[in-house]
Coordinates of C-alpha atoms and ligand atoms in Angstrom, one line a residue:
X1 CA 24.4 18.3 2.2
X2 CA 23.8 14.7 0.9
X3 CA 20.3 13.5 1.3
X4 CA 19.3 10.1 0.2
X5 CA 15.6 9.4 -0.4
X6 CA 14.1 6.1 -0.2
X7 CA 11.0 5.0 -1.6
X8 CA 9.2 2.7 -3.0
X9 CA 8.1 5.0 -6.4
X10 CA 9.7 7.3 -8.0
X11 CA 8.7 8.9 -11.9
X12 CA 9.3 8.2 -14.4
X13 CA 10.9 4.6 -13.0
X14 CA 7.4 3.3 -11.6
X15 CA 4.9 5.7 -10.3
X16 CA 1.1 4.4 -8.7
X17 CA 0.1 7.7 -7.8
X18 CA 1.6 11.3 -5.9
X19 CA 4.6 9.8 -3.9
X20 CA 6.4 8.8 -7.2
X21 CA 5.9 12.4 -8.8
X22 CA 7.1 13.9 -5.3
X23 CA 10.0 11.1 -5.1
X24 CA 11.2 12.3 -9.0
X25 CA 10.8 16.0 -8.3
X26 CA 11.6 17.1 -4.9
X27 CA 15.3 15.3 -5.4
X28 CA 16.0 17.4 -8.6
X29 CA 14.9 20.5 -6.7
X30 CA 17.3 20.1 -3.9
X31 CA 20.3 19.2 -6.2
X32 CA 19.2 22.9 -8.0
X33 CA 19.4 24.3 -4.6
X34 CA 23.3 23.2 -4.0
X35 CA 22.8 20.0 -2.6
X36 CA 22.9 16.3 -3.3
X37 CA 20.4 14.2 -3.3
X38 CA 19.5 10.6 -4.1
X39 CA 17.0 8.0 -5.1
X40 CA 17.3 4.6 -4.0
X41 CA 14.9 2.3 -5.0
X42 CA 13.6 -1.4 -6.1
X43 CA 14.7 -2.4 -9.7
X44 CA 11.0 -3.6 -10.8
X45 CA 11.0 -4.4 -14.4
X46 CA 9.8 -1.8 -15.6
X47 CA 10.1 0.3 -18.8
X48 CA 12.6 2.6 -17.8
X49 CA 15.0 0.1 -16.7
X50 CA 14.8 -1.6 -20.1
X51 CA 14.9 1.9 -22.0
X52 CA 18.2 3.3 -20.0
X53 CA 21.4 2.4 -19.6
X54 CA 22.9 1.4 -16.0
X55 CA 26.0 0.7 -13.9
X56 CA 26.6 -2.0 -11.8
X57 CA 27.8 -0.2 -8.4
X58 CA 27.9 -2.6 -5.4
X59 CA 26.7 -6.2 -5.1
X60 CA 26.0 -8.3 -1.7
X61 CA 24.9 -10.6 0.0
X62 CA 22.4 -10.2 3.0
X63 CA 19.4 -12.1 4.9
X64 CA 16.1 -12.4 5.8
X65 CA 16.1 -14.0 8.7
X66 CA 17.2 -17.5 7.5
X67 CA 16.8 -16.5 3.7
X68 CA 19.7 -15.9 2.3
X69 CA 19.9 -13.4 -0.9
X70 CA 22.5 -11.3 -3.1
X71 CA 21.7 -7.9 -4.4
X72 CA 23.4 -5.9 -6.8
X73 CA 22.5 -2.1 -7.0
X74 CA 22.6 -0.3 -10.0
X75 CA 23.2 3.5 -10.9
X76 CA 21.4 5.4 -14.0
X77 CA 24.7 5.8 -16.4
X78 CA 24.0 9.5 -17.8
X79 CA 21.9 11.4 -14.6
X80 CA 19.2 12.4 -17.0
X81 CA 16.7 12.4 -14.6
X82 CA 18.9 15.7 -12.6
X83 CA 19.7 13.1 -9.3
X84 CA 21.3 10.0 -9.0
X85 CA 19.3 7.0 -9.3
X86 CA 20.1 3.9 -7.6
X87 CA 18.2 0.3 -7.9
X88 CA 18.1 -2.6 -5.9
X89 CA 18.1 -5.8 -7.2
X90 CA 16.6 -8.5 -5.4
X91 CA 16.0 -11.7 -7.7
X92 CA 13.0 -13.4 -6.9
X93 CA 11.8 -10.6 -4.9
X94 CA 12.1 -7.3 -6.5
X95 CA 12.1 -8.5 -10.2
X96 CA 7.9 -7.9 -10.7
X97 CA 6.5 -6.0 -13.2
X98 CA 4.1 -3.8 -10.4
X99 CA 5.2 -2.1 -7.5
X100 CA 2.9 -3.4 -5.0
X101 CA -0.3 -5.8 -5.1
X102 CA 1.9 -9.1 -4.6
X103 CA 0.8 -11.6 -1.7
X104 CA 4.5 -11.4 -0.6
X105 CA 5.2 -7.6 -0.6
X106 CA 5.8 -7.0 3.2
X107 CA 8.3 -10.2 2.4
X108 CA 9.5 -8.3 -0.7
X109 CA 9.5 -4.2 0.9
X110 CA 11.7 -5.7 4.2
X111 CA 14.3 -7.7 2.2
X112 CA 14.5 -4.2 0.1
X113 CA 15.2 -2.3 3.1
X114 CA 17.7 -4.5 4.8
X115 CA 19.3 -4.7 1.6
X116 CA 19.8 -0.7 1.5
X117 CA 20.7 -0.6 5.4
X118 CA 23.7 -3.3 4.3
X119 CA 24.7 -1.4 1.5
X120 CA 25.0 1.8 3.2
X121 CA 26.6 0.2 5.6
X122 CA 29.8 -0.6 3.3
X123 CA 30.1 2.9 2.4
X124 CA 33.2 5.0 2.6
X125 CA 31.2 7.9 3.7
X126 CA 28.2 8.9 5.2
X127 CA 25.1 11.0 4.4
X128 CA 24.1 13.4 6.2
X129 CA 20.4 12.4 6.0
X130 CA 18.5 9.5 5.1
X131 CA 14.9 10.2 4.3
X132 CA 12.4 7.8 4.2
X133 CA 9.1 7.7 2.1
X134 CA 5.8 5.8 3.5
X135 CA 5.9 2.8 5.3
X136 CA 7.7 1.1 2.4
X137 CA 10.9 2.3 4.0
X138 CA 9.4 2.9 7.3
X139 CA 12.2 0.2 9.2
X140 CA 15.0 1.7 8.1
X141 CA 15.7 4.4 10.8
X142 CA 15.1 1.8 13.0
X143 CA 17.8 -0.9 11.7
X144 CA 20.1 1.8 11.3
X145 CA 19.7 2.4 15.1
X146 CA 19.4 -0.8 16.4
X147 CA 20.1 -3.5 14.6
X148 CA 23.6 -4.4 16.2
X149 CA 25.5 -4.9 12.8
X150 CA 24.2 -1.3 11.3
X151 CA 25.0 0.4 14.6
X152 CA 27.9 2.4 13.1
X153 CA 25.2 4.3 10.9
X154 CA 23.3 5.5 14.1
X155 CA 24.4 8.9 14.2
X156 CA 22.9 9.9 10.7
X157 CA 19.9 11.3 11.3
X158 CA 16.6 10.3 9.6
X159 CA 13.5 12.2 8.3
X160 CA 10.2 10.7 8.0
X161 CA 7.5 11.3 5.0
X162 CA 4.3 10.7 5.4
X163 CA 2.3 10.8 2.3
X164 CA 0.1 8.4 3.4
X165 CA -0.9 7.0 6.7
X166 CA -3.9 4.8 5.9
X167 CA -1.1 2.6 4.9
X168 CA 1.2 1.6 7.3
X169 CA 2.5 -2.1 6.4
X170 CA 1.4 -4.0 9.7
X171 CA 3.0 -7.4 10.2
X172 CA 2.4 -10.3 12.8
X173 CA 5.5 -10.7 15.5
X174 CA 6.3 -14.0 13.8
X175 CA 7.9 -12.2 11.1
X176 CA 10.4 -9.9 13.3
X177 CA 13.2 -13.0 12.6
X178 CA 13.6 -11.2 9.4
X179 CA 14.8 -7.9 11.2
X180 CA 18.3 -8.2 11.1
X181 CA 19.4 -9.2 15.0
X182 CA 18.5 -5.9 17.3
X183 CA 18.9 -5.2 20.7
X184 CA 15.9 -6.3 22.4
X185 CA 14.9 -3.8 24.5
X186 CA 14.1 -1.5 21.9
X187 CA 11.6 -4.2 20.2
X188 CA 8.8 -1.4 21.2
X189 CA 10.4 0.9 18.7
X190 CA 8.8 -1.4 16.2
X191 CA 5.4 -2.4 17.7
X192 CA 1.8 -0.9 17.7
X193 CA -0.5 -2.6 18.9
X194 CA 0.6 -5.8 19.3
X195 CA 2.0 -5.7 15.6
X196 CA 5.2 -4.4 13.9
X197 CA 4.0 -1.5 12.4
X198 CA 6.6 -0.1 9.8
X199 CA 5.0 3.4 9.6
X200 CA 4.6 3.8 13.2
X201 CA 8.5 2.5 13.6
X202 CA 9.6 5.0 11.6
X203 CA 7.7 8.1 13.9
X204 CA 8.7 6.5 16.9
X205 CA 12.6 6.4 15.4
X206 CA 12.9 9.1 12.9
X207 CA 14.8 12.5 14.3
X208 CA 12.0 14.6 12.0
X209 CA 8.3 13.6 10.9
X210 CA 7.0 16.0 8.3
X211 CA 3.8 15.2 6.3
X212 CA 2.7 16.5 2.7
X213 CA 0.2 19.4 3.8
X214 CA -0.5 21.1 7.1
X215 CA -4.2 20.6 7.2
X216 CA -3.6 16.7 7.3
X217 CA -0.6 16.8 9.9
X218 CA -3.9 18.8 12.4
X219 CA -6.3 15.9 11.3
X220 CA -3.8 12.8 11.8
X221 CA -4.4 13.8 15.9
X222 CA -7.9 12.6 15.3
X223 CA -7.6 10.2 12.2
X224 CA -5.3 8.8 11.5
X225 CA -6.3 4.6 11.0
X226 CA -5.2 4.0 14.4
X227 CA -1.6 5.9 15.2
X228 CA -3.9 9.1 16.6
X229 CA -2.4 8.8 20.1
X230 CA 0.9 8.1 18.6
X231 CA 0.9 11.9 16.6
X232 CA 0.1 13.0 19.6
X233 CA 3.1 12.1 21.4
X234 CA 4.8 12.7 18.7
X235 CA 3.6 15.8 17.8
X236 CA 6.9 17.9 18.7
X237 CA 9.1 16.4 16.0
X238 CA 6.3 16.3 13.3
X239 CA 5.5 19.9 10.7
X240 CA 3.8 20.0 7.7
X241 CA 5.4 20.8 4.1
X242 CA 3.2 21.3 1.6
X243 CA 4.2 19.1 -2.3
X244 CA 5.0 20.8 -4.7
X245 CA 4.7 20.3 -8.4
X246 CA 7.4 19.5 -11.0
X247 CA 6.5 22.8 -13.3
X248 CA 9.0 21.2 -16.3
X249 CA 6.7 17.9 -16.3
X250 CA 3.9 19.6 -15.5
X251 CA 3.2 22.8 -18.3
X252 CA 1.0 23.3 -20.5
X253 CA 2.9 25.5 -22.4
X254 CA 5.6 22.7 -23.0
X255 CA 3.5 19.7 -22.2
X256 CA 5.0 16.8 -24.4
X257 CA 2.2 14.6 -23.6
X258 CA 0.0 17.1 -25.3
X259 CA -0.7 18.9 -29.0
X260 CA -1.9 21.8 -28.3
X261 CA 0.3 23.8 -25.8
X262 CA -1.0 26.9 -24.2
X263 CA -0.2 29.5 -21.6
X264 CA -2.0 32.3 -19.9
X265 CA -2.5 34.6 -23.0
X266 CA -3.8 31.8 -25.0
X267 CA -5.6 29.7 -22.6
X268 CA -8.9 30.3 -23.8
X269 CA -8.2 29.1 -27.5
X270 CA -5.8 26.3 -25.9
X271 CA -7.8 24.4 -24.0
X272 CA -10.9 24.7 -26.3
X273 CA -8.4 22.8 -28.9
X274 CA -7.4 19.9 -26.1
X275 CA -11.2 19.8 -25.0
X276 CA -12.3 18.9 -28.6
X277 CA -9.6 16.4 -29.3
X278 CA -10.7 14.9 -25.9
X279 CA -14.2 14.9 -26.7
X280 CA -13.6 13.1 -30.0
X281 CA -11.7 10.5 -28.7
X282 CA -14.3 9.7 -26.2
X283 CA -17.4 10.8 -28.0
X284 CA -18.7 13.8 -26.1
X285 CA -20.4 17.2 -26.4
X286 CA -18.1 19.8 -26.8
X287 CA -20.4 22.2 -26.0
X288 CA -21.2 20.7 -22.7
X289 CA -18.8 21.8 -19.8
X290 CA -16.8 18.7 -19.1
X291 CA -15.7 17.3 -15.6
X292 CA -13.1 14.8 -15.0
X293 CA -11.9 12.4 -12.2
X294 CA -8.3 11.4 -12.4
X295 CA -7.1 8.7 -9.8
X296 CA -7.3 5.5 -7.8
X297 CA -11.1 4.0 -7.3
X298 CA -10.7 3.8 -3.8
X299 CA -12.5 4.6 -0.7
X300 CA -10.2 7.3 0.2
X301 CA -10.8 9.0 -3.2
X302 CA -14.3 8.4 -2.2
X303 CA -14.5 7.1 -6.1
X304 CA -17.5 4.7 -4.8
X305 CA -19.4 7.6 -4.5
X306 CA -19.2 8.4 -8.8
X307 CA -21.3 6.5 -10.3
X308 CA -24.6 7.6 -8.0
X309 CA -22.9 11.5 -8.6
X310 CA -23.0 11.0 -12.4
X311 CA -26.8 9.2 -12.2
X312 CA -28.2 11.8 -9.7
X313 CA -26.1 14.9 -11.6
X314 CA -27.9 13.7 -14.9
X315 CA -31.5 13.3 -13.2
X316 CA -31.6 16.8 -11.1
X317 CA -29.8 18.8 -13.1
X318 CA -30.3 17.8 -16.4
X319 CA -27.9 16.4 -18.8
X320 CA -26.1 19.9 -19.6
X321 CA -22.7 18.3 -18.5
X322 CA -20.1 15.6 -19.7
X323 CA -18.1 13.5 -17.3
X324 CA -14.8 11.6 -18.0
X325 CA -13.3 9.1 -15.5
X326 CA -9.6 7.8 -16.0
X327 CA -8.5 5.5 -12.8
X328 CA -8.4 1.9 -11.8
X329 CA -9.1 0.5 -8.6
X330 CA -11.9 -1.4 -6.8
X331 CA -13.3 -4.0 -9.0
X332 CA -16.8 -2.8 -8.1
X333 CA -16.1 0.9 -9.0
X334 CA -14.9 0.0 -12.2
X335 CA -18.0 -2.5 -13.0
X336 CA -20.3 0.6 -11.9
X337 CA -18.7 3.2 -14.0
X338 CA -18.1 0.8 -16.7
X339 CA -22.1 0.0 -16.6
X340 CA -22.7 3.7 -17.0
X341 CA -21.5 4.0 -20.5
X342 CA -23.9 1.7 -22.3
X343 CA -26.9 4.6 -21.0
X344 CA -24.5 7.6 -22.4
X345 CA -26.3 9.9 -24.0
X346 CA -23.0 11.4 -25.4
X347 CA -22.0 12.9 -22.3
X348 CA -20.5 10.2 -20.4
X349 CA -17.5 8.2 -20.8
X350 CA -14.8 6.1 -18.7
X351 CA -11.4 5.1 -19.1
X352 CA -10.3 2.0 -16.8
X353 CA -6.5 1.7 -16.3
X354 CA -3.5 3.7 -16.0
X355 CA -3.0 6.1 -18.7
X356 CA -0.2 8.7 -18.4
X357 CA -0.5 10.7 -21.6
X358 CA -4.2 10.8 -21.1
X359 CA -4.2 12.2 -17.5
X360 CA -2.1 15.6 -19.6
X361 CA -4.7 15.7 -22.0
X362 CA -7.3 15.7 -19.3
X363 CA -6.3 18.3 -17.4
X364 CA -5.5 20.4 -20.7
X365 CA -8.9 19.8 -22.0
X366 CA -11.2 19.7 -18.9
X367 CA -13.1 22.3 -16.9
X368 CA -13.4 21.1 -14.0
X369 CA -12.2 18.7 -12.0
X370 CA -14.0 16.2 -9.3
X371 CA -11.9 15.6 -6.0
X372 CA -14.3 14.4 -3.8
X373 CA -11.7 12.2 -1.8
X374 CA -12.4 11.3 2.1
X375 CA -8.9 11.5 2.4
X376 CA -6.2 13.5 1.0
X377 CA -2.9 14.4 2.9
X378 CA -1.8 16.7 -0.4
X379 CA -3.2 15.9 -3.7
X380 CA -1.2 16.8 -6.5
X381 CA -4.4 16.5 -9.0
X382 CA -5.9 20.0 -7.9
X383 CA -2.5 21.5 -8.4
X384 CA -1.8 20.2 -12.0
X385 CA -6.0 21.1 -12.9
X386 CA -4.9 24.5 -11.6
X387 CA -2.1 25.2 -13.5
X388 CA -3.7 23.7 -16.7
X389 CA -6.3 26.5 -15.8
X390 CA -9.0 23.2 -14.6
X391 CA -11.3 24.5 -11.9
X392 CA -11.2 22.3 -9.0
X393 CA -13.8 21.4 -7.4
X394 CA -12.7 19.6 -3.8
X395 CA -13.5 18.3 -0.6
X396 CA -12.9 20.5 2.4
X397 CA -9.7 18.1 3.5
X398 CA -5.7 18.0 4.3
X399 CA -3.9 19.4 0.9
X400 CA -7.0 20.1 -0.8
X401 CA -7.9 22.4 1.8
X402 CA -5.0 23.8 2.2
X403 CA -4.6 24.6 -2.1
X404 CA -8.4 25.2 -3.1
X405 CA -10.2 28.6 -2.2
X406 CA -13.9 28.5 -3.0
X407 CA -15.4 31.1 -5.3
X408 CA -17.6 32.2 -3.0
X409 CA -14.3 33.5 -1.0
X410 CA -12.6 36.9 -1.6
X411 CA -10.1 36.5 -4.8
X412 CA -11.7 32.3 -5.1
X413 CA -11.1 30.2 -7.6
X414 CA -12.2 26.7 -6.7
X415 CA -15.2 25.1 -5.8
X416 CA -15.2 23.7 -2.0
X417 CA -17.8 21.4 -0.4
X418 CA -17.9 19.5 3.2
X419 CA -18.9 16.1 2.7
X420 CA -18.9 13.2 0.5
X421 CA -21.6 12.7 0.1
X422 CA -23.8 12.6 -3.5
X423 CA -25.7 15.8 -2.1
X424 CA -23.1 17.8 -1.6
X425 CA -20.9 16.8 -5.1
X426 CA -23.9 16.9 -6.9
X427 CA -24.4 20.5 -5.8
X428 CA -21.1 21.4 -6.5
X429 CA -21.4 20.1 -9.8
X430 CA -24.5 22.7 -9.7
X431 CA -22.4 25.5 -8.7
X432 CA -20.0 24.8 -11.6
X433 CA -22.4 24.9 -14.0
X434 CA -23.6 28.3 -13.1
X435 CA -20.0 29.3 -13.1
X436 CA -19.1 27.9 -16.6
X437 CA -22.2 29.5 -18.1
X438 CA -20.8 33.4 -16.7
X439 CA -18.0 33.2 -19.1
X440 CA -16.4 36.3 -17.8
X441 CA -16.2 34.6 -14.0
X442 CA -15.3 31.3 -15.5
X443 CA -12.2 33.4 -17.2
X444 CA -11.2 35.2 -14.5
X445 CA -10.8 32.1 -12.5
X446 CA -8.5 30.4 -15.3
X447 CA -6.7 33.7 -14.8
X448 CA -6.1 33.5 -11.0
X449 CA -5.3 29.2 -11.1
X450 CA -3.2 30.1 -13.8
X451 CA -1.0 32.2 -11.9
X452 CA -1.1 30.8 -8.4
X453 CA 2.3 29.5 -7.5
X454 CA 2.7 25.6 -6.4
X455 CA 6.6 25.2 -7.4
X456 CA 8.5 23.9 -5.6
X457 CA 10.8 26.5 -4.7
X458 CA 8.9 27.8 -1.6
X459 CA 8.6 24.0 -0.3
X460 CA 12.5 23.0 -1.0
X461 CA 13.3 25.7 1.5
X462 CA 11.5 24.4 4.3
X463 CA 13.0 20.9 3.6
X464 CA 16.7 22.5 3.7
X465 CA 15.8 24.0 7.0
X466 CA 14.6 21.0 8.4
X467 CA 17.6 18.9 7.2
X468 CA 20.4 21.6 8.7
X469 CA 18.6 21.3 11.7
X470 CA 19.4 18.0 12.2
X471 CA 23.5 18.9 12.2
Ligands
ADP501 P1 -2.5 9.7 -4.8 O1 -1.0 9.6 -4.7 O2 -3.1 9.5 -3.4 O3 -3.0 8.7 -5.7 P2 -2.1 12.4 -5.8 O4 -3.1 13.4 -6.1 O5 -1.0 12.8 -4.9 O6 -2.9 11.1 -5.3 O7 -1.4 11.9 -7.1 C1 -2.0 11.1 -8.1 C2 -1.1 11.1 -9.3 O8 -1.3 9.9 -10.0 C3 -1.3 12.2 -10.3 O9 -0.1 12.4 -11.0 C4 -2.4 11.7 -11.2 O10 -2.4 12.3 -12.4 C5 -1.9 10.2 -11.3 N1 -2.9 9.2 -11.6 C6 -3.8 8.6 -10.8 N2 -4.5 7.7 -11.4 C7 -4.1 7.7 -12.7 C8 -4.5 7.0 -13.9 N3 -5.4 6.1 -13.8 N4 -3.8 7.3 -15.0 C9 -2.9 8.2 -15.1 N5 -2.5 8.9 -14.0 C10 -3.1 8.7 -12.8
GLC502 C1 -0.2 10.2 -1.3 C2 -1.4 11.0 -0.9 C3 -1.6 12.2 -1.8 C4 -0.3 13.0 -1.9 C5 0.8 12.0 -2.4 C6 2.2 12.7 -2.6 O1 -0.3 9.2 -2.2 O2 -2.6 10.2 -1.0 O3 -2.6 13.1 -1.2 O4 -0.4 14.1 -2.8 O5 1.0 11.0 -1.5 O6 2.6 13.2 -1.4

């Protein structure tokens, strides 16, 4: 079969968090499997498209609404990344250094998906799926039904990703004169409540819904920022896949990001190397067990909750513990956790930004790591701490649920906790600090993370299935 995926991320090309690494594994996977399957995505300026070489393969000429604009797609020359990659050029649109973050990116994401729509359109053949990531991409399955010029693509059926539903790209009815023309009475299709709502589009229209974890799929019913009733409905097309993880990016016995590589037998030794090169770098105590946070300061993460966590951790438990934080996000976040470091005592630093290379040597050289999120449809964080041998320590919610099994649990390895809240992190961070100091428990925990299986081989069978049932 020939699947194209489009998103708005994809690693290495431009990643902001987990849909890029799924977007630039899960397409390799498939292709290992027998199939073939694409990326399509914008041409930012970034790195990669200045560090690789690329063939012009179509160019045209397309609108939105009365703005007329060429594209030109290009194709990765040598297929080093084990998938074709295509980009879409759109000057004055696409051209950005971010991905997102850009007063004009509803402007920017719907000029990239009409432009994909026309150039599939002027195809010799056709896929046999299309499958959409996030709301980014969320119109397409309904241009390619409706949209009276794209109507010969109708009968390829589309599948639906939800990584994330908090985002859903809601836009005012005045900008529905950029949908190419469509046949009117299917303008609900597009709409919830009262807006067009990309993400919600794409349930409404997509022939399969799946989202990144089972546990989230249940609580989208009854949270889901608005679109509850609407997974209700919808609830028959809709199943749950759990991510995997890419296991040749993501090993720490062949970790190119990291010095010292390790593996099961010499775990022990390995990370104690990666723990002290990361405790030099950011002036910590070795001895100390040391708990990271890797990801966006946002709400969802529950990052706003950090910087009280750290204070209140250091006050009721004493200072027997390091934290590290690597993210970017909320410009008040970053100001609290950036205030914290002048009061370090040694055992508390921050990293503001993105920081690939680091994010490796953090899960190499931590013991634990924080995932207190609010929300979390998969998390790919707990998986990579796992196989790094990190203990995770995680709210009770979507993936995390679904990955984590508390210690407390027959054959547990995590550490799990209901809310988050201070109280509850902060006696989680508790818990862990019991657990590092029983070395033998602490050990035996590596042991059982470090074996647990989160490839992607179980996961690219489920996908498979779903896609032949759409034949
Ligand atoms: P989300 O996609 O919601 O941000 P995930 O857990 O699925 O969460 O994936 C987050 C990914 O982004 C991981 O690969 C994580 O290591 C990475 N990441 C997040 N923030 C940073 C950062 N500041 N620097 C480097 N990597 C980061
Ligand atoms: C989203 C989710 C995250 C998930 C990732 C990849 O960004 O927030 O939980 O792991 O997508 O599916």
């Amino acid at each position: 079969m020939e699947i194209i995926h489009v998103s708005a991320e994809c690693y290495p090309v431009a990643k902001a968090g987990g849909l890029g690494d799924v977007v630039g594994a899960l397409p390799k996977y498939l292709n290992g499997a027998g199939h073939v399957a694409k990326v399509v995505m914008p041409m930012y300026r970034t790195k990669f498209l200045a560090a690789n070489d690329w063939e012009v393969v179509h160019k045209g000429r397309t609108n939105l609404g009365d703005y007329f604009f060429d594209y030109t797609v290009i194709k990765e020359a040598t297929n080093k990344l084990g998938f074709d990659l295509y980009l879409i050029d759109i000057y004055g649109l696409l051209d950005r250094e971010k991905i997102y973050g850009y007063d004009d990116d509803a402007q920017r994401f719907t000029a990239f998906q009409i432009a994909f729509v026309d150039w599939l359109s002027a195809w010799q053949h056709r896929p046999d799926v299309v499958h959409v990531h996030d709301y980014h991409a969320g119109l397409i399955p309904f241009m390619m039904q409706y949209c009276y010029r794209y109507n010969h693509l109708a009968s390829i059926p589309t599948v639906l990703t939800i990584h994330n539903a908090q985002y859903q790209g809601w836009m005012g009815w005045d900008k529905s004169v950029w949908i190419p023309p469509y046949d009117s009475w299917k303008t609900g299709m597009m709409d919830w409540a009262d807006t067009i709502n990309p993400l919600a589009s794409a349930i409404k229209c997509a022939a399969k819904v799946t989202t990144v974890s089972w546990s989230y799929l249940d609580e989208l019913r009854y949270m889901s920022n608005g679109l509850e009733a609407l997974f209700e409905y919808e609830r028959g097309k809709c199943s749950g896949i759990l991510n995997g993880i890419d296991a040749d990016v993501w090993d720490p016995a062949k970790d190119s990001y990291i010095k010292d590589d390790y593996d099961l037998k010499t775990v022990t030794e390995g990370k104690a190397k990666n723990k002290a090169r990361l405790c030099e770098q950011f002036g910590l105590d070795v001895n100390k067990p040391l708990f990271v946070f890797i990801g966006r300061l946002v709400g969802e993460k529950a990052a706003d909750i950090l910087p009280a966590l750290i204070g209140d951790s250091f006050y009721y438990i004493g200072r027997r513990m390091n934290f590290l934080i690597l993210g970017s996000g909320e410009p008040q976040v970053e100001a609290q956790l950036n205030g914290l470091a002048p009061v370090s005592q040694g055992d508390y630093s921050c990293y503001i930004g993105y920081n690939e290379a680091l994010s490796h040597l953090m899960y190499a050289g931590a013991d634990f790591l924080l995932m207190p999120s609010r929300v979390e449809p998969c998390g790919l964080n707990q998986m990579y701490a796992m196989r790094y041998g990190t203990v995770p320590m995680v709210r009770n919610t979507g993936g995390l649920r679904d990955t984590v099994k508390d210690i407390n649990m027959p054959d547990g390895y995590g550490l799990v906790f209901d809310n988050a809240s201070v109280g509850d992190v902060s006696h989680s961070v508790w818990r862990a600090v019991q657990l590092y100091q029983d070395k033998e428990r602490f050990a035996h925990c590596r042991e059982v993370m470090m074996k647990l299986d989160f490839s992607w081989e179980k996961s690219i069978q489920q996908y498979i299935t779903l896609y032949k049932s759409l034949k």
